[in-house]
CSV table of C-alpha atoms in Angstrom, one decimal:
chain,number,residue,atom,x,y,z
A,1,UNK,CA,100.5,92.7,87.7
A,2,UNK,CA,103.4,94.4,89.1
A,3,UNK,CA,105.7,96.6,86.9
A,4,UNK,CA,108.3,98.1,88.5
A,5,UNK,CA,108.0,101.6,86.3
A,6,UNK,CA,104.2,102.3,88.2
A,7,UNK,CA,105.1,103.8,91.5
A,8,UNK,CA,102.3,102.2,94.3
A,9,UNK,CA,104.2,104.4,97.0
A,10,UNK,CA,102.7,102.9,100.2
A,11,UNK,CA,100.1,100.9,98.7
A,12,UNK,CA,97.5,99.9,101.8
A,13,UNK,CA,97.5,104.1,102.1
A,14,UNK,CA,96.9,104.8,98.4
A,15,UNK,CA,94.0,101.4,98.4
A,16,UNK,CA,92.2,102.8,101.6
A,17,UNK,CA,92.5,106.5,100.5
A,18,UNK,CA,91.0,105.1,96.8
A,19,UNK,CA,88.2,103.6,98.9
A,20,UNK,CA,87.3,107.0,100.3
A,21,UNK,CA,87.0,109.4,97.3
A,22,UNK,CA,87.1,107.5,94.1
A,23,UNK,CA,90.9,109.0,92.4
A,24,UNK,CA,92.2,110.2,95.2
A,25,UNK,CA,95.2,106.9,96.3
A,26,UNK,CA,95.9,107.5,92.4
A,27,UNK,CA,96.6,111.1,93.0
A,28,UNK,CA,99.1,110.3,96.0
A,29,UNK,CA,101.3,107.9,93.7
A,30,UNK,CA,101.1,110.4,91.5
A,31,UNK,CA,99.3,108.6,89.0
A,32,UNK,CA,97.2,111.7,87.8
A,33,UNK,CA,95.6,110.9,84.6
A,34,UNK,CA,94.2,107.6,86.0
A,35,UNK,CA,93.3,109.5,89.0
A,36,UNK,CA,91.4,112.1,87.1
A,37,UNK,CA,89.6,109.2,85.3
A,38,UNK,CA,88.5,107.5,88.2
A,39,UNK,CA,87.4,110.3,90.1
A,40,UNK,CA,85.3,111.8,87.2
A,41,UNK,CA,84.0,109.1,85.7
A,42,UNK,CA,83.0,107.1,88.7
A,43,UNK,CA,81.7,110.1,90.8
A,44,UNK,CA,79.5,111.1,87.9
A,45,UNK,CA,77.9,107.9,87.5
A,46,UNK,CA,77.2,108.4,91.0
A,47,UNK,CA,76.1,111.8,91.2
A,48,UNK,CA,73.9,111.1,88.0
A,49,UNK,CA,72.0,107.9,89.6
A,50,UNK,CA,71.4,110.0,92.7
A,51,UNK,CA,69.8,112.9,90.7
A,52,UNK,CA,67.9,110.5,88.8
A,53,UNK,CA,66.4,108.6,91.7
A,54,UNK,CA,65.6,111.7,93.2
A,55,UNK,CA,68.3,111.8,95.9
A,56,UNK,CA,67.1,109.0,97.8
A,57,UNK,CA,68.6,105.7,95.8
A,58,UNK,CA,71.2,105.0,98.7
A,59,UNK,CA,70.1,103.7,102.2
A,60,UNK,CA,71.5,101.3,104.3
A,61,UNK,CA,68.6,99.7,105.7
A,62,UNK,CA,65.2,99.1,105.0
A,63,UNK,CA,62.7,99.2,107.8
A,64,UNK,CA,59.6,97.1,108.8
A,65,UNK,CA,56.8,97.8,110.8
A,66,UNK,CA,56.1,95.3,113.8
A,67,UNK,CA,52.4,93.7,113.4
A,68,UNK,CA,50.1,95.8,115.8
A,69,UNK,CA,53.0,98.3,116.9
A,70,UNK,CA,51.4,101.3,114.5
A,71,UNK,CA,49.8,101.9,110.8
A,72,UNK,CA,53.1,102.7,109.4
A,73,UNK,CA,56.9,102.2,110.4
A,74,UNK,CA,57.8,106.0,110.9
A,75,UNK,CA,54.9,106.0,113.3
A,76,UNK,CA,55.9,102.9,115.3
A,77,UNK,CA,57.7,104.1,118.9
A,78,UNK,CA,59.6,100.9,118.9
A,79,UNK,CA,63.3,100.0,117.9
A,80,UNK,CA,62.6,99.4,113.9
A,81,UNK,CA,62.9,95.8,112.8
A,82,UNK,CA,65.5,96.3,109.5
A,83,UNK,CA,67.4,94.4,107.2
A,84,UNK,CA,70.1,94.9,105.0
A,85,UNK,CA,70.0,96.8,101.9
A,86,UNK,CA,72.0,94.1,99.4
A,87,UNK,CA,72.6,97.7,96.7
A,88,UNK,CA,74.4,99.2,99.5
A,89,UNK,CA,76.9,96.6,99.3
A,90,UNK,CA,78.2,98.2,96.1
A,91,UNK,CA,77.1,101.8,96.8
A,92,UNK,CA,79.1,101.8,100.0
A,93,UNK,CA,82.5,101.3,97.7
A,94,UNK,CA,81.7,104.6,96.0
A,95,UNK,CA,83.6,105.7,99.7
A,96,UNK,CA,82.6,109.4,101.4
A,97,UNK,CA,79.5,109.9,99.1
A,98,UNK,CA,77.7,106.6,100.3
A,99,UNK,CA,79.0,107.2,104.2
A,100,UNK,CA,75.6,109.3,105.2
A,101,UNK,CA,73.7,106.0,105.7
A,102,UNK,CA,75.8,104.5,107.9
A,103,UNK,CA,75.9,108.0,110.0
A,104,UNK,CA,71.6,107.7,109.4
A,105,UNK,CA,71.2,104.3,110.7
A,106,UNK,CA,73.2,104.8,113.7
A,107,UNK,CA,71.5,107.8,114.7
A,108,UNK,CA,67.7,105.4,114.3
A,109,UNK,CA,69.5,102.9,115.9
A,110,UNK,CA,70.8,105.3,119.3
A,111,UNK,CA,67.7,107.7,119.2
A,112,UNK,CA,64.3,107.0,121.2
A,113,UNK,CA,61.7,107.5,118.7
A,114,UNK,CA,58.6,109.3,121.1
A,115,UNK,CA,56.3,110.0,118.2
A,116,UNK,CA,54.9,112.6,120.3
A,117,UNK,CA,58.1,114.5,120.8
A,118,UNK,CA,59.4,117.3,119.4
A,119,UNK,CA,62.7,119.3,120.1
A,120,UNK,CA,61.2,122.8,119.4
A,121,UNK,CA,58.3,124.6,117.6
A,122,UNK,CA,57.7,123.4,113.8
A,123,UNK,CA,56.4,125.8,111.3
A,124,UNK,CA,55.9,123.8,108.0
A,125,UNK,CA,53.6,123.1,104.8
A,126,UNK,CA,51.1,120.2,105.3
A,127,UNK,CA,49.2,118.1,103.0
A,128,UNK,CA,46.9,115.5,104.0
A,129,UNK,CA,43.2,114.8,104.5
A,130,UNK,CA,40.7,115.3,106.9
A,131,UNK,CA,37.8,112.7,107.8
A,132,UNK,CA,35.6,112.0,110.0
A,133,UNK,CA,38.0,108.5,111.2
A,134,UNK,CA,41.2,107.6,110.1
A,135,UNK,CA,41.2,105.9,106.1
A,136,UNK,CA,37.4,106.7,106.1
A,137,UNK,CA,36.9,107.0,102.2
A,138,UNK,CA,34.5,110.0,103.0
A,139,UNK,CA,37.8,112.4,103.6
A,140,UNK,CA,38.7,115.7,102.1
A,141,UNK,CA,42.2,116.7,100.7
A,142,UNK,CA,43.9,119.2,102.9
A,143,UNK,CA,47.0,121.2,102.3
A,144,UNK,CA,48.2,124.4,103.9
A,145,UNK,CA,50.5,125.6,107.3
A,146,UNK,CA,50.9,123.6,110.1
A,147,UNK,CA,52.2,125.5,113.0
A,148,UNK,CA,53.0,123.0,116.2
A,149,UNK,CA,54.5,124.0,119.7
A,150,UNK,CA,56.2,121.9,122.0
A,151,UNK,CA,55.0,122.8,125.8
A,152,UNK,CA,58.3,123.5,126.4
A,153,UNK,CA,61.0,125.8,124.8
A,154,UNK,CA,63.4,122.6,125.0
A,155,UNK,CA,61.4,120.0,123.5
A,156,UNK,CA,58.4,118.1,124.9
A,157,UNK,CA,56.1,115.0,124.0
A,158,UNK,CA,52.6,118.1,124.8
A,159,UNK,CA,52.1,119.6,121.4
A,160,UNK,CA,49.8,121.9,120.5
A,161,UNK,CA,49.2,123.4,117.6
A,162,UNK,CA,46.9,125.4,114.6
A,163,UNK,CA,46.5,124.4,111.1
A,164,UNK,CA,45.3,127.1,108.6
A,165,UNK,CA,43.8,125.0,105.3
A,166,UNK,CA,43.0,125.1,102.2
A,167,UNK,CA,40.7,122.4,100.6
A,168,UNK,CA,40.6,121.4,96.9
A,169,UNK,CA,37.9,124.0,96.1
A,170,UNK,CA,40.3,126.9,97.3
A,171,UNK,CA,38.3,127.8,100.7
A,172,UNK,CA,40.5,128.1,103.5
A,173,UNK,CA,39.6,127.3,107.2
A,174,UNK,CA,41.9,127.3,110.6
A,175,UNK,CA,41.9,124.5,113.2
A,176,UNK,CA,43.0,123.5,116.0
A,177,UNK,CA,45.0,120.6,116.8
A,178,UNK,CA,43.9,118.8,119.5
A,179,UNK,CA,44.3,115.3,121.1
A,180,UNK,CA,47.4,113.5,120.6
A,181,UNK,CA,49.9,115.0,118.3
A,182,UNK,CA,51.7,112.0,116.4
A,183,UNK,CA,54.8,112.8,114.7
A,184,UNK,CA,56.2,110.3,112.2
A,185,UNK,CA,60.6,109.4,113.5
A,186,UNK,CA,62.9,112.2,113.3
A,187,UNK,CA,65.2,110.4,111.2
A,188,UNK,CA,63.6,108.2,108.5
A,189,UNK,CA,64.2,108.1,104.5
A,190,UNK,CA,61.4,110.1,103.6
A,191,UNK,CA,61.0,114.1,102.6
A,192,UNK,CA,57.7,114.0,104.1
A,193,UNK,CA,57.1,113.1,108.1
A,194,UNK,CA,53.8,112.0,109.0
A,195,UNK,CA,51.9,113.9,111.2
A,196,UNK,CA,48.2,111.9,112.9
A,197,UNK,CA,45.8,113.9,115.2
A,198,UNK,CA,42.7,115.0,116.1
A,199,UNK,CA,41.0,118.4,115.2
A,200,UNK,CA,38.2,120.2,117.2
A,201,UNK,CA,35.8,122.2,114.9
A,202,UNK,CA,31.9,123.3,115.1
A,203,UNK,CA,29.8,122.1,112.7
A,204,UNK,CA,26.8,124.4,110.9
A,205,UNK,CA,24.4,124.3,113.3
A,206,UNK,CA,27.3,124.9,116.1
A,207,UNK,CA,28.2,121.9,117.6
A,208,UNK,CA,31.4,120.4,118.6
A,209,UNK,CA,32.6,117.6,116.4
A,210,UNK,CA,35.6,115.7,116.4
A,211,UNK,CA,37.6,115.1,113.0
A,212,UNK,CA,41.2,113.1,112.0
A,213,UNK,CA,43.9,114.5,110.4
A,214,UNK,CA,46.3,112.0,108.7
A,215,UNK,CA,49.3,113.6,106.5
A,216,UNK,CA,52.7,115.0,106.2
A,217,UNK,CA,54.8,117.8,107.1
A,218,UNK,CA,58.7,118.7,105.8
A,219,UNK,CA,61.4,116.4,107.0
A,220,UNK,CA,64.5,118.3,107.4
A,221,UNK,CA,66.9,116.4,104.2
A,222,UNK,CA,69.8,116.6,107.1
A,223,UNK,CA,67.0,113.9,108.8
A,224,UNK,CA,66.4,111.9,105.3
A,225,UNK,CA,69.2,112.2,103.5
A,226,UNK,CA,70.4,108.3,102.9
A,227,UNK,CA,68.6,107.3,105.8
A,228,UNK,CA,66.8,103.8,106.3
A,229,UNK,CA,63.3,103.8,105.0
A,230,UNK,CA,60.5,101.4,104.6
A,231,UNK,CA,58.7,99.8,101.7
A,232,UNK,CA,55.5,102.4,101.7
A,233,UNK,CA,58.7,105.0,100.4
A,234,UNK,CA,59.8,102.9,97.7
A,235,UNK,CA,56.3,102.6,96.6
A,236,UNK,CA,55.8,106.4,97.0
A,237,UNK,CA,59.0,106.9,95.1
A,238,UNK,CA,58.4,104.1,92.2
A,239,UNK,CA,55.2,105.9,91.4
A,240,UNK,CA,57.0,109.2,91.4
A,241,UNK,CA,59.9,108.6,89.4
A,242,UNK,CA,58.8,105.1,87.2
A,243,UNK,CA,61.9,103.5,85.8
A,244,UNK,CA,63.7,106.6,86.8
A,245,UNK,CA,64.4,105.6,90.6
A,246,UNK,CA,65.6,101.7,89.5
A,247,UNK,CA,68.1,103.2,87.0
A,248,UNK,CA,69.4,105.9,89.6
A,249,UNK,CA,70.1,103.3,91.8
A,250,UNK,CA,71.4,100.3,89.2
A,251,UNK,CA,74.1,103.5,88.3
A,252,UNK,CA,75.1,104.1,91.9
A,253,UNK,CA,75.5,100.2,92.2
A,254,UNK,CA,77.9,100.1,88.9
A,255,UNK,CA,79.5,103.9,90.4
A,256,UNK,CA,80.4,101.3,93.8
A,257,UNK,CA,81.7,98.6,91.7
A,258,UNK,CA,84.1,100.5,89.2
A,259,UNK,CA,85.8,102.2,92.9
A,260,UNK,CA,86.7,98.5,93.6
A,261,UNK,CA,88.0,98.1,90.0
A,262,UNK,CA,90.0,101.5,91.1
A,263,UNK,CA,91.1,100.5,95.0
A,264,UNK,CA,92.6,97.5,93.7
A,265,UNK,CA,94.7,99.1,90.6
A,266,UNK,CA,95.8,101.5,93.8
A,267,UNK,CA,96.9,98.4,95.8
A,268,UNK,CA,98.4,96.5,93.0
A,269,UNK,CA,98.7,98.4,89.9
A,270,UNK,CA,97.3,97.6,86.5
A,271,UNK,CA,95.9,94.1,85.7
A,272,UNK,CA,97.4,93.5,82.5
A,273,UNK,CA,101.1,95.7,82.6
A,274,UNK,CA,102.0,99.0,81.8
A,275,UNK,CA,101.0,98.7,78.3
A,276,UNK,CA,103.8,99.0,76.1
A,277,UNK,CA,104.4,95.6,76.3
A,278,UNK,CA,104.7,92.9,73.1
A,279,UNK,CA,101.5,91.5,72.7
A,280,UNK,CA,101.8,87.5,73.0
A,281,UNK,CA,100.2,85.2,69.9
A,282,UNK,CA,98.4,82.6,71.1
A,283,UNK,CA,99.1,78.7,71.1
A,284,UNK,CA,96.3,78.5,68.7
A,285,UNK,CA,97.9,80.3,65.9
A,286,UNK,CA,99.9,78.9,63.3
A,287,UNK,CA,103.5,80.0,63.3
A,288,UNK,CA,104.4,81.9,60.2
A,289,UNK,CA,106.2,79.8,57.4
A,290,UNK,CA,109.9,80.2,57.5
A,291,UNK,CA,110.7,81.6,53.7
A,292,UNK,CA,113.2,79.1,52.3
A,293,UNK,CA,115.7,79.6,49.7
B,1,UNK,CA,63.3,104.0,71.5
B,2,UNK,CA,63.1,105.1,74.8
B,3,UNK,CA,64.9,107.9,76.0
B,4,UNK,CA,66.4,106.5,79.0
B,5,UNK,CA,68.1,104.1,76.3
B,6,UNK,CA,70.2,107.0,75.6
B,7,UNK,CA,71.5,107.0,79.1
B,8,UNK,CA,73.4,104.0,78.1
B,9,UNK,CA,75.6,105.7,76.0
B,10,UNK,CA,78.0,108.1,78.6
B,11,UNK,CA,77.3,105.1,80.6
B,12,UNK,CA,79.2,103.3,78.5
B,13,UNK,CA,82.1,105.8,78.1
B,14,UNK,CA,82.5,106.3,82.0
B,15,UNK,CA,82.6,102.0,82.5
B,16,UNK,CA,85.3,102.0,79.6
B,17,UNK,CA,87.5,104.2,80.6
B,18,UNK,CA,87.5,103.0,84.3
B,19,UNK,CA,87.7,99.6,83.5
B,20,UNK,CA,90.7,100.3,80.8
B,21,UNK,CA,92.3,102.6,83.1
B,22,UNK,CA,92.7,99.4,85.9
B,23,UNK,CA,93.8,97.3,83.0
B,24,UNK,CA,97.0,99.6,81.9
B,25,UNK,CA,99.5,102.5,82.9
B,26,UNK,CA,99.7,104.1,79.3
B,27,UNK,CA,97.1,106.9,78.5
B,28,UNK,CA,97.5,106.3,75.0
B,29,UNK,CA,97.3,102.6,75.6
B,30,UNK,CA,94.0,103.4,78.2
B,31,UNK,CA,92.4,105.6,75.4
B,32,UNK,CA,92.6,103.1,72.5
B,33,UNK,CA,91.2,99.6,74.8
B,34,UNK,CA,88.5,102.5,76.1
B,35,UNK,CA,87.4,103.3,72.9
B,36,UNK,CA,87.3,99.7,71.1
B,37,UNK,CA,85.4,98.8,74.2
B,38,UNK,CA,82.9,101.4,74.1
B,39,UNK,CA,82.5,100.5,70.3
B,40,UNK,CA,82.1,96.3,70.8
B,41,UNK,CA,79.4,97.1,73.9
B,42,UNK,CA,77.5,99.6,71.8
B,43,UNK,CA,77.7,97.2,69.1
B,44,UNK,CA,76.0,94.6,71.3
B,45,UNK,CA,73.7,96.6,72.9
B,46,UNK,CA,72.3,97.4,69.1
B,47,UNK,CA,72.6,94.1,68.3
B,48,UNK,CA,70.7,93.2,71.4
B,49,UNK,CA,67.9,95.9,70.9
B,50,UNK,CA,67.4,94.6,67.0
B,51,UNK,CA,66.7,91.4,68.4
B,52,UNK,CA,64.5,92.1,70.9
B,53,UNK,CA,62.6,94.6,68.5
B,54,UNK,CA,62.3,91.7,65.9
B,55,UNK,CA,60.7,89.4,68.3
B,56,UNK,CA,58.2,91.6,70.2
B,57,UNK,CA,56.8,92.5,66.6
């Protein structure tokens, strides 16, 4: 409803700049109060579901792994198959805070993902295990330092690299990485990045045996931040935060969905009027008896 | 009760006051529909959890 006492100003600028930080068309017409309400209750729903589903309830995209193409999607070389993320629908409204996923899945969508690649060296904690074949239920928990060096300065798909590690019992022991360094995608929606390879060590009598190392190294958050993931990272992340993870995102959903309640009050002004007007009785209500006499 | 229940509460008061503040111009007139809004949705979402208490007994 339009009342000529709310001042829209240029009302396609005020709707679009409301659709890009929740308050902010109600703070160019001026509207201050409402714009102070929009912006701090809606951006604090948003914020809060966020915290609460440990930064990683909004993504764009979620990604699945082609039959045969590799064990898991951040591992697969090939263009990811993906579909649409119905939540993002309403997180997108939410404006600038929700933009990062779009920015993410462009930057899966334009980069080559050489799992063997890597743009420089990479110092970073590991975790993992170490068997004698890859998901060999006779493998040992492995965390410690993985250091791993491209052959050249500039980047290249020739790794090398050492891991010093530390097994459950507390005894440490270096390796050497050897083989075919696999490097989970640069850009995926997951903390932790996958790392596959061999490792040469001696045994006790001194011979030469071959061992697989399957885990995960640091992802830069610049890298996973709202980024497309795949299902094995909701799992990961339902197990780590229980309810906590569905109720982060169900808030930036609702934090979405008030903006639009906010972009359109920019565009059109309030719903019902400005409020001071006479409340109207309804039909249904007997009309007061006229006093006669 | 769980605690995440609790969460529903500034929940609550944050959809109010957005969904009052699209509704009117007024702050005084905002305020007022905020609050009786936040007090009918608590009062369902008791209602609601006294119910579903009763019959998982």
């Amino acid at each position: 409803m339009k009342d000529p006492r709310v001042r829209l100003r240029n009302p396609l600028i005020a709707a679009v700049l409301a659709f890009a930080i929740p308050g902010a068309g109600h703070w160019y017409q001026g509207r201050r109060f409402k714009a102070t309400i929009y912006s701090v209750c809606i951006l604090t729903i948003f914020v809060w579901g966020m915290i609460l589903g440990g930064g990683q309830p909004v993504y764009s995209q979620l990604i699945y792994r082609t039959e045969g193409q590799a064990p898991t999607a951040q591992l697969q070389a090939s263009l990811p198959r993906m579909k649409f993320s119905f939540g993002y629908a309403a997180q997108v409204l939410v404006g600038a805070p929700a933009w990062p996923a779009i920015i993410q899945e462009m930057r899966i969508r334009n980069s080559d993902a050489d799992i063997k690649w890597i743009d420089g060296p990479i110092k970073s904690d590991f975790q993992g295990l170490l068997s004698r074949g890859f998901g060999n239920p006779m493998s040992e928990m492995i965390t410690g330092t993985i250091e791993l060096n491209p052959a050249n300065p500039q980047g290249s798909d020739v790794v090398t690299g050492t891991l010093h590690g530390v097994f459950a019992d507390g005894s440490t022991r270096d390796y050497v990485l050897a083989g075919d360094i696999n490097l989970g995608r640069k850009v995926f929606g997951s903390p932790r990045r996958e790392v596959r390879c061999d490792v040469l060590t001696m045994d006790d009598d001194g011979r030469e045996v071959w061992l697989k190392l399957e885990g995960s190294i640091s992802r830069s958050a610049v890298d996973w931040f709202q980024a497309p993931r795949d299902t094995l990272e909701l799992d990961r992340l339902n197990g780590e935060l229980s309810q906590n993870f569905d109720i982060g995102s169900v808030f930036t959903w609702i934090a979405g969905l008030l903006n639009l309640l906010a972009i359109w009050d920019a565009a059109e002004g309030p719903a019902y009027g400005y409020g001071d007007e006479e409340e109207i009785p309804d039909d249904d209500e007997p009309a007061p008896e006229k006093k006669t006499g | 009760m769980q605690l995440a229940a609790l969460y529903a509460i500034p929940l609550t008061v944050g959809i109010s006051l957005v969904y009052s503040a699209s509704r009117f111009e007024l702050p005084e007139k905002i305020l007022r529909s905020a609050v009786l809004m936040f007090a009918k949705t608590i009062a369902a979402l008791v209602a609601l959890y006294l119910i579903l208490l009763y019959l998982s007994r």
